[in-house]
Amino acid sequence: MAKAKARAGADGAAISTTYNEPQGSGGETHQTTNRPEETLTTQQGIPVADDQNTLRAGARGPALMEDFHFREKIFHFDHERIPERVVHARGYGAHGYFQVTDPLSDVTRADVFQRKGEKTPAFVRFSTVAGSKGSFDLARDVRGFAVKIYTQEGNWDLVGNNIPVFFIQDAIKFPDLIHAVKPEPDRGFPQAQSAHTNFWDFISLTPESMHMIMWVMSDRAIPRSLRFMEGFGVHTFRFLDKKDRSTFVKFHWKPKLGMQSVVWNEAVKINGADPDYHRRDLWDAVTTGNFPEWELGVQLFDQKFADKFDFDILDPTKLIPEEILPVRIVGRLVLDRMVDNFFAETEQVAFCTQNVPPGIDFSNDPLLQGRNFSYLDTQIKRLGGPNFTHIPINAPKCPFAHFQQDGHMAMRNPVGRVNYEPNSWGADGGPRENPQTGTRSFAETDMGQKVRARSETFADHYSQARQFFISQAPNEQKHLADALIFELSKVERPDIRARMVSHLLNIHDDLASAVADGLGLAMPKPAKAARPTLTTLPPSDALSILKNGPESFKGRKVGIFATDGADAALYSGLISALQKEGATFEVIAPRISGVTLSDGTKVEAQQKIDGGPSVLYDAVVLLMSEEGAETVKSHGPARDFVCDAYAHCKFIGFTPAAGILFDACALGDKIDGGFIPLKGKQDPGAFVGAARALRFWAREPLTKAKDDPQPGEGKQGKAKQGKRPPKSGSK
Ligand code: HDE
């Protein structure tokens, strides 16, 4: 049994400390809170009398070697770090469960999918890819979406991303891709950015990355919240039924609260205002009982479908549009508990793509095959040895029995005399293999000559990139072009910029000209393409964020910038409208002590204006008295609050006195439909109603694609079930 210890805080109050239970059968933790009677000890359990002073020869003399408490404390501190993950170093995890809503016993024998309503414990770690552990959350980057489901037949790790395709087709190129995106080796910068010469050099020489580039330059790469993004297994996997018959499967996680991203200028500012924006958001949601939720969907298909599909289903740079192959919703993932200790759980969690229970199997996707080597290998380096499954967060929660033994930090070894198999010890001989219930592989017959070659069927690099681009709403297309211009403007070599534009010409002329124009570049010739771009693929609404946003303002956050003397009735009306909607809010005030409303009510502030810029909120309200507005109108952060909310197309609720601030920000003649006046009782409700659209996109100037059907007008786009209409202003 682990002991929980308490230590005295600076104010003398007891602070609880939690220890993980290393010997536990399933990773339980023991926590004892506020037990001031407990005595501080060394790791060996020896009570400590003085934790403030080292033992020394005389009050001003040298320290003594025999001070074992000091030496142990410093030794442990010196070893507190383990290597950060080589990619996905910055991450944030939470516990929850996976629940089956539509059993899949028709296609898989995987135990986790058999019984409707059954809940299975899960742990999820979200991450960015390029930045190191201490980097900021709103980097333009792919987000990791790694899920560990502790099934009754072993751990299933679905180690996915928030983007359904990847940069490369063969795992052997992964180190090159990551070297190119990470800080350049001589100078050690830039941190957590793809906007630099080496990255675009590699990309412009790697045409297979073009589809993924569309996604990472789109708003998908700057999500508003980890709660508002999709997840994908990326590769084609296999389900195996009881008779080992195979069905191909692609996995999708769909956020219950819809998708939402920020705009780039906002991302840049959030990184300064709150580098922990995403983790704070997840922490706040889970700890206040607003449990984030995703639906698990599967795309199921057979060999016949694979044979007639336009692209190779083993190629991880391609997706199967939902309009061609609908996503069947089979379960839900709910995150309802934060970790007890970040290091013990989020840092030590070890995902391995090869962890699949019976009934789930791999395809020959060359990236997946490579990953199946890499993940186990990396955990041994990171966690220091082969016994990382003894760490509670990694241990299965089902019974397990094997003869693996010894090694660094072994917490569990087989008991008894037998540690080998086969053996003659009968019932005392330990676990035996079981051909009936044990995991079996698909009887793959697809073998060939030993070659180092890329299949011809992987050679089309541009068609789905084009399909992604034409599926975006005009605002999204503009963001994508702007992102490319931004990133390529950070590239020091003009030849690399031009090479990238030559690829864009194979994707879409409008995109290529917008980017060439933004870079001030003469239009180059199109890049030589291994296959001509198919211009017949229709737009797919499922690929757009704006067409898959939420229907309510639930889970979103309003920043209420209030001053003394603001209307008390409007304030309380606003709070109840937000609460009714399931939205949250923070009060931002000139001073952190808060404000006094018109009826004398005191309202606490969560942020002083300098620390609560509008980029942290989904919509803002300016709740001001005339006197209050006069006081703040020349204050820089107050003006930035308003200017940024306007520039980022946010809905702005305002009391009449806020006009003073609008004038000070030169916005007096720019009041549009995104400004919601707050005067009477009904107005707070009207503000929340408008804010459901999340942004007033009509405010944003556009560069329009000329000759393509607008998103939603294509044949496939119309076919999509449950499609939501584009949000206001997205046309
Ligand atoms: Fe990873 N990847 N990866 N990756 N990956 C790692 O494993 C690797 C790829 C993904 O929260 C590493 O434990 C190779 C695709 C996530 O702990 C490492 C290749 C996808 C996470 C590794 C890929 C991913 C990782 C580093 C090309 C989406 C974070 C630390 C063949 C489907 C998991 C670690 C967490 C982490 C290797 C490509 C997702 C080095 C060789 C494609 C979400 O093993």
Short mmCIF file of N, CA and C and ligand atoms in Angstrom, two decimals, residues 85-88 125-127 144-146 159-161 166 168 170-171 174 232-235 349-351 366-368 370-371 374-375 378-379 382, ligand 1:
data_model
loop_
_atom_site.label_atom_id
_atom_site.label_comp_id
_atom_site.label_asym_id
_atom_site.label_seq_id
_atom_site.Cartn_x
_atom_site.Cartn_y
_atom_site.Cartn_z
N ARG A 85 8.82 13.40 -25.38
CA ARG A 85 8.52 12.66 -26.61
C ARG A 85 9.21 13.35 -27.79
N VAL A 86 9.75 12.58 -28.70
CA VAL A 86 10.48 13.17 -29.83
C VAL A 86 9.52 13.96 -30.72
N VAL A 87 8.29 13.51 -30.81
CA VAL A 87 7.20 14.32 -31.37
C VAL A 87 6.03 14.27 -30.39
N HIS A 88 5.08 15.18 -30.52
CA HIS A 88 3.92 15.22 -29.62
C HIS A 88 4.35 15.43 -28.17
N ARG A 125 -4.97 11.40 -24.59
CA ARG A 125 -3.95 12.47 -24.54
C ARG A 125 -3.97 13.23 -25.86
N PHE A 126 -4.24 14.54 -25.75
CA PHE A 126 -4.20 15.43 -26.91
C PHE A 126 -2.82 16.07 -26.95
N SER A 127 -2.38 16.45 -28.13
CA SER A 127 -1.03 17.03 -28.19
C SER A 127 -0.86 17.88 -29.44
N GLY A 144 -2.49 15.75 -31.92
CA GLY A 144 -2.61 14.32 -31.64
C GLY A 144 -3.91 14.06 -30.89
N PHE A 145 -4.49 12.92 -31.13
CA PHE A 145 -5.75 12.53 -30.47
C PHE A 145 -5.56 11.04 -30.17
N ALA A 146 -4.85 10.76 -29.08
CA ALA A 146 -4.47 9.38 -28.77
C ALA A 146 -5.40 8.83 -27.69
N VAL A 159 -4.14 5.60 -31.83
CA VAL A 159 -3.25 6.77 -31.71
C VAL A 159 -3.44 7.63 -32.96
N GLY A 160 -4.43 8.51 -32.90
CA GLY A 160 -4.83 9.26 -34.09
C GLY A 160 -4.47 10.73 -34.02
N ASN A 161 -4.92 11.45 -35.02
CA ASN A 161 -4.72 12.90 -35.13
C ASN A 161 -6.06 13.58 -35.38
N PHE A 166 -2.08 12.07 -43.72
CA PHE A 166 -0.75 12.38 -43.18
C PHE A 166 0.16 12.91 -44.29
N ILE A 168 3.18 11.90 -45.32
CA ILE A 168 4.06 10.99 -46.08
C ILE A 168 3.40 9.63 -46.24
N ASP A 170 5.38 6.67 -46.51
CA ASP A 170 6.24 5.59 -46.06
C ASP A 170 6.94 6.03 -44.77
N ALA A 171 6.90 5.17 -43.76
CA ALA A 171 7.45 5.52 -42.45
C ALA A 171 8.93 5.90 -42.51
N PHE A 174 9.65 9.56 -42.07
CA PHE A 174 9.20 10.27 -40.87
C PHE A 174 10.32 11.08 -40.20
N PHE A 232 -9.20 11.23 -35.87
CA PHE A 232 -9.23 10.22 -36.93
C PHE A 232 -8.15 9.16 -36.66
N GLY A 233 -8.48 7.92 -36.94
CA GLY A 233 -7.48 6.85 -36.85
C GLY A 233 -6.51 6.91 -38.02
N VAL A 234 -6.83 7.67 -39.04
CA VAL A 234 -6.03 7.89 -40.25
C VAL A 234 -5.91 6.65 -41.14
N HIS A 235 -5.25 5.62 -40.64
CA HIS A 235 -5.01 4.44 -41.48
C HIS A 235 -6.29 3.64 -41.68
N VAL A 349 2.10 8.11 -19.83
CA VAL A 349 1.25 7.24 -20.65
C VAL A 349 2.00 6.88 -21.92
N ALA A 350 1.94 5.61 -22.27
CA ALA A 350 2.71 5.10 -23.42
C ALA A 350 1.75 4.47 -24.41
N PHE A 351 1.48 5.21 -25.47
CA PHE A 351 0.61 4.67 -26.52
C PHE A 351 1.44 3.86 -27.50
N PRO A 366 1.72 1.33 -45.26
CA PRO A 366 3.14 1.32 -44.93
C PRO A 366 3.52 2.24 -43.77
N LEU A 367 2.67 3.21 -43.50
CA LEU A 367 2.94 4.10 -42.37
C LEU A 367 2.60 3.39 -41.07
N LEU A 368 1.48 2.71 -41.09
CA LEU A 368 1.03 1.97 -39.90
C LEU A 368 2.04 0.86 -39.58
N GLY A 370 5.17 0.83 -40.14
CA GLY A 370 6.35 1.46 -39.55
C GLY A 370 6.08 1.92 -38.13
N ARG A 371 4.89 2.44 -37.90
CA ARG A 371 4.55 2.92 -36.56
C ARG A 371 4.55 1.76 -35.56
N SER A 374 7.87 1.73 -34.22
CA SER A 374 8.39 2.94 -33.56
C SER A 374 7.89 3.16 -32.14
N TYR A 375 6.62 2.90 -31.91
CA TYR A 375 6.04 3.31 -30.63
C TYR A 375 6.61 2.51 -29.46
N THR A 378 10.17 3.68 -28.83
CA THR A 378 10.31 5.01 -28.21
C THR A 378 9.96 4.95 -26.71
N GLN A 379 9.03 4.09 -26.34
CA GLN A 379 8.65 4.03 -24.92
C GLN A 379 9.79 3.50 -24.06
N ARG A 382 12.05 6.41 -23.51
CA ARG A 382 11.44 7.47 -22.73
C ARG A 382 11.21 7.06 -21.28
FE1 HDE B 1 3.32 9.16 -34.30
N1 HDE B 1 4.84 8.93 -32.96
N2 HDE B 1 4.54 8.48 -35.76
N3 HDE B 1 1.86 9.51 -35.69
N4 HDE B 1 2.11 9.85 -32.88
C1 HDE B 1 4.78 9.23 -31.66
O1 HDE B 1 5.54 7.87 -29.93
C2 HDE B 1 5.70 7.84 -35.58
C3 HDE B 1 1.94 9.25 -37.01
C4 HDE B 1 0.80 10.18 -33.01
O2 HDE B 1 0.07 11.27 -26.78
C5 HDE B 1 5.99 8.77 -30.91
O3 HDE B 1 5.14 7.81 -27.71
C6 HDE B 1 6.23 7.36 -36.85
C7 HDE B 1 0.64 9.28 -37.62
C8 HDE B 1 0.29 10.67 -31.76
O4 HDE B 1 1.74 9.96 -26.29
C9 HDE B 1 6.80 8.03 -31.96
C10 HDE B 1 5.30 7.76 -37.78
C11 HDE B 1 -0.22 9.59 -36.61
C12 HDE B 1 1.36 10.60 -30.87
C13 HDE B 1 5.97 8.23 -33.20
C14 HDE B 1 4.24 8.45 -37.09
C15 HDE B 1 0.56 9.73 -35.42
C16 HDE B 1 2.48 10.08 -31.60
C17 HDE B 1 6.70 9.82 -30.13
C18 HDE B 1 5.36 7.57 -39.28
C19 HDE B 1 -1.74 9.79 -36.70
C20 HDE B 1 1.38 11.03 -29.42
C21 HDE B 1 6.34 9.58 -28.67
C22 HDE B 1 5.28 6.26 -39.69
C23 HDE B 1 -2.45 8.62 -37.09
C24 HDE B 1 0.98 9.93 -28.49
C25 HDE B 1 5.61 8.35 -28.67
C26 HDE B 1 0.92 10.43 -27.07
C27 HDE B 1 3.74 9.83 -31.04
C28 HDE B 1 6.34 7.70 -34.37
C29 HDE B 1 3.14 9.04 -37.78
C30 HDE B 1 -0.03 10.10 -34.17
C31 HDE B 1 8.25 8.48 -32.12
C32 HDE B 1 7.51 6.60 -37.04
C33 HDE B 1 0.31 8.99 -39.08
C34 HDE B 1 -1.11 11.16 -31.46
O5 HDE B 1 6.90 6.67 -31.66
#
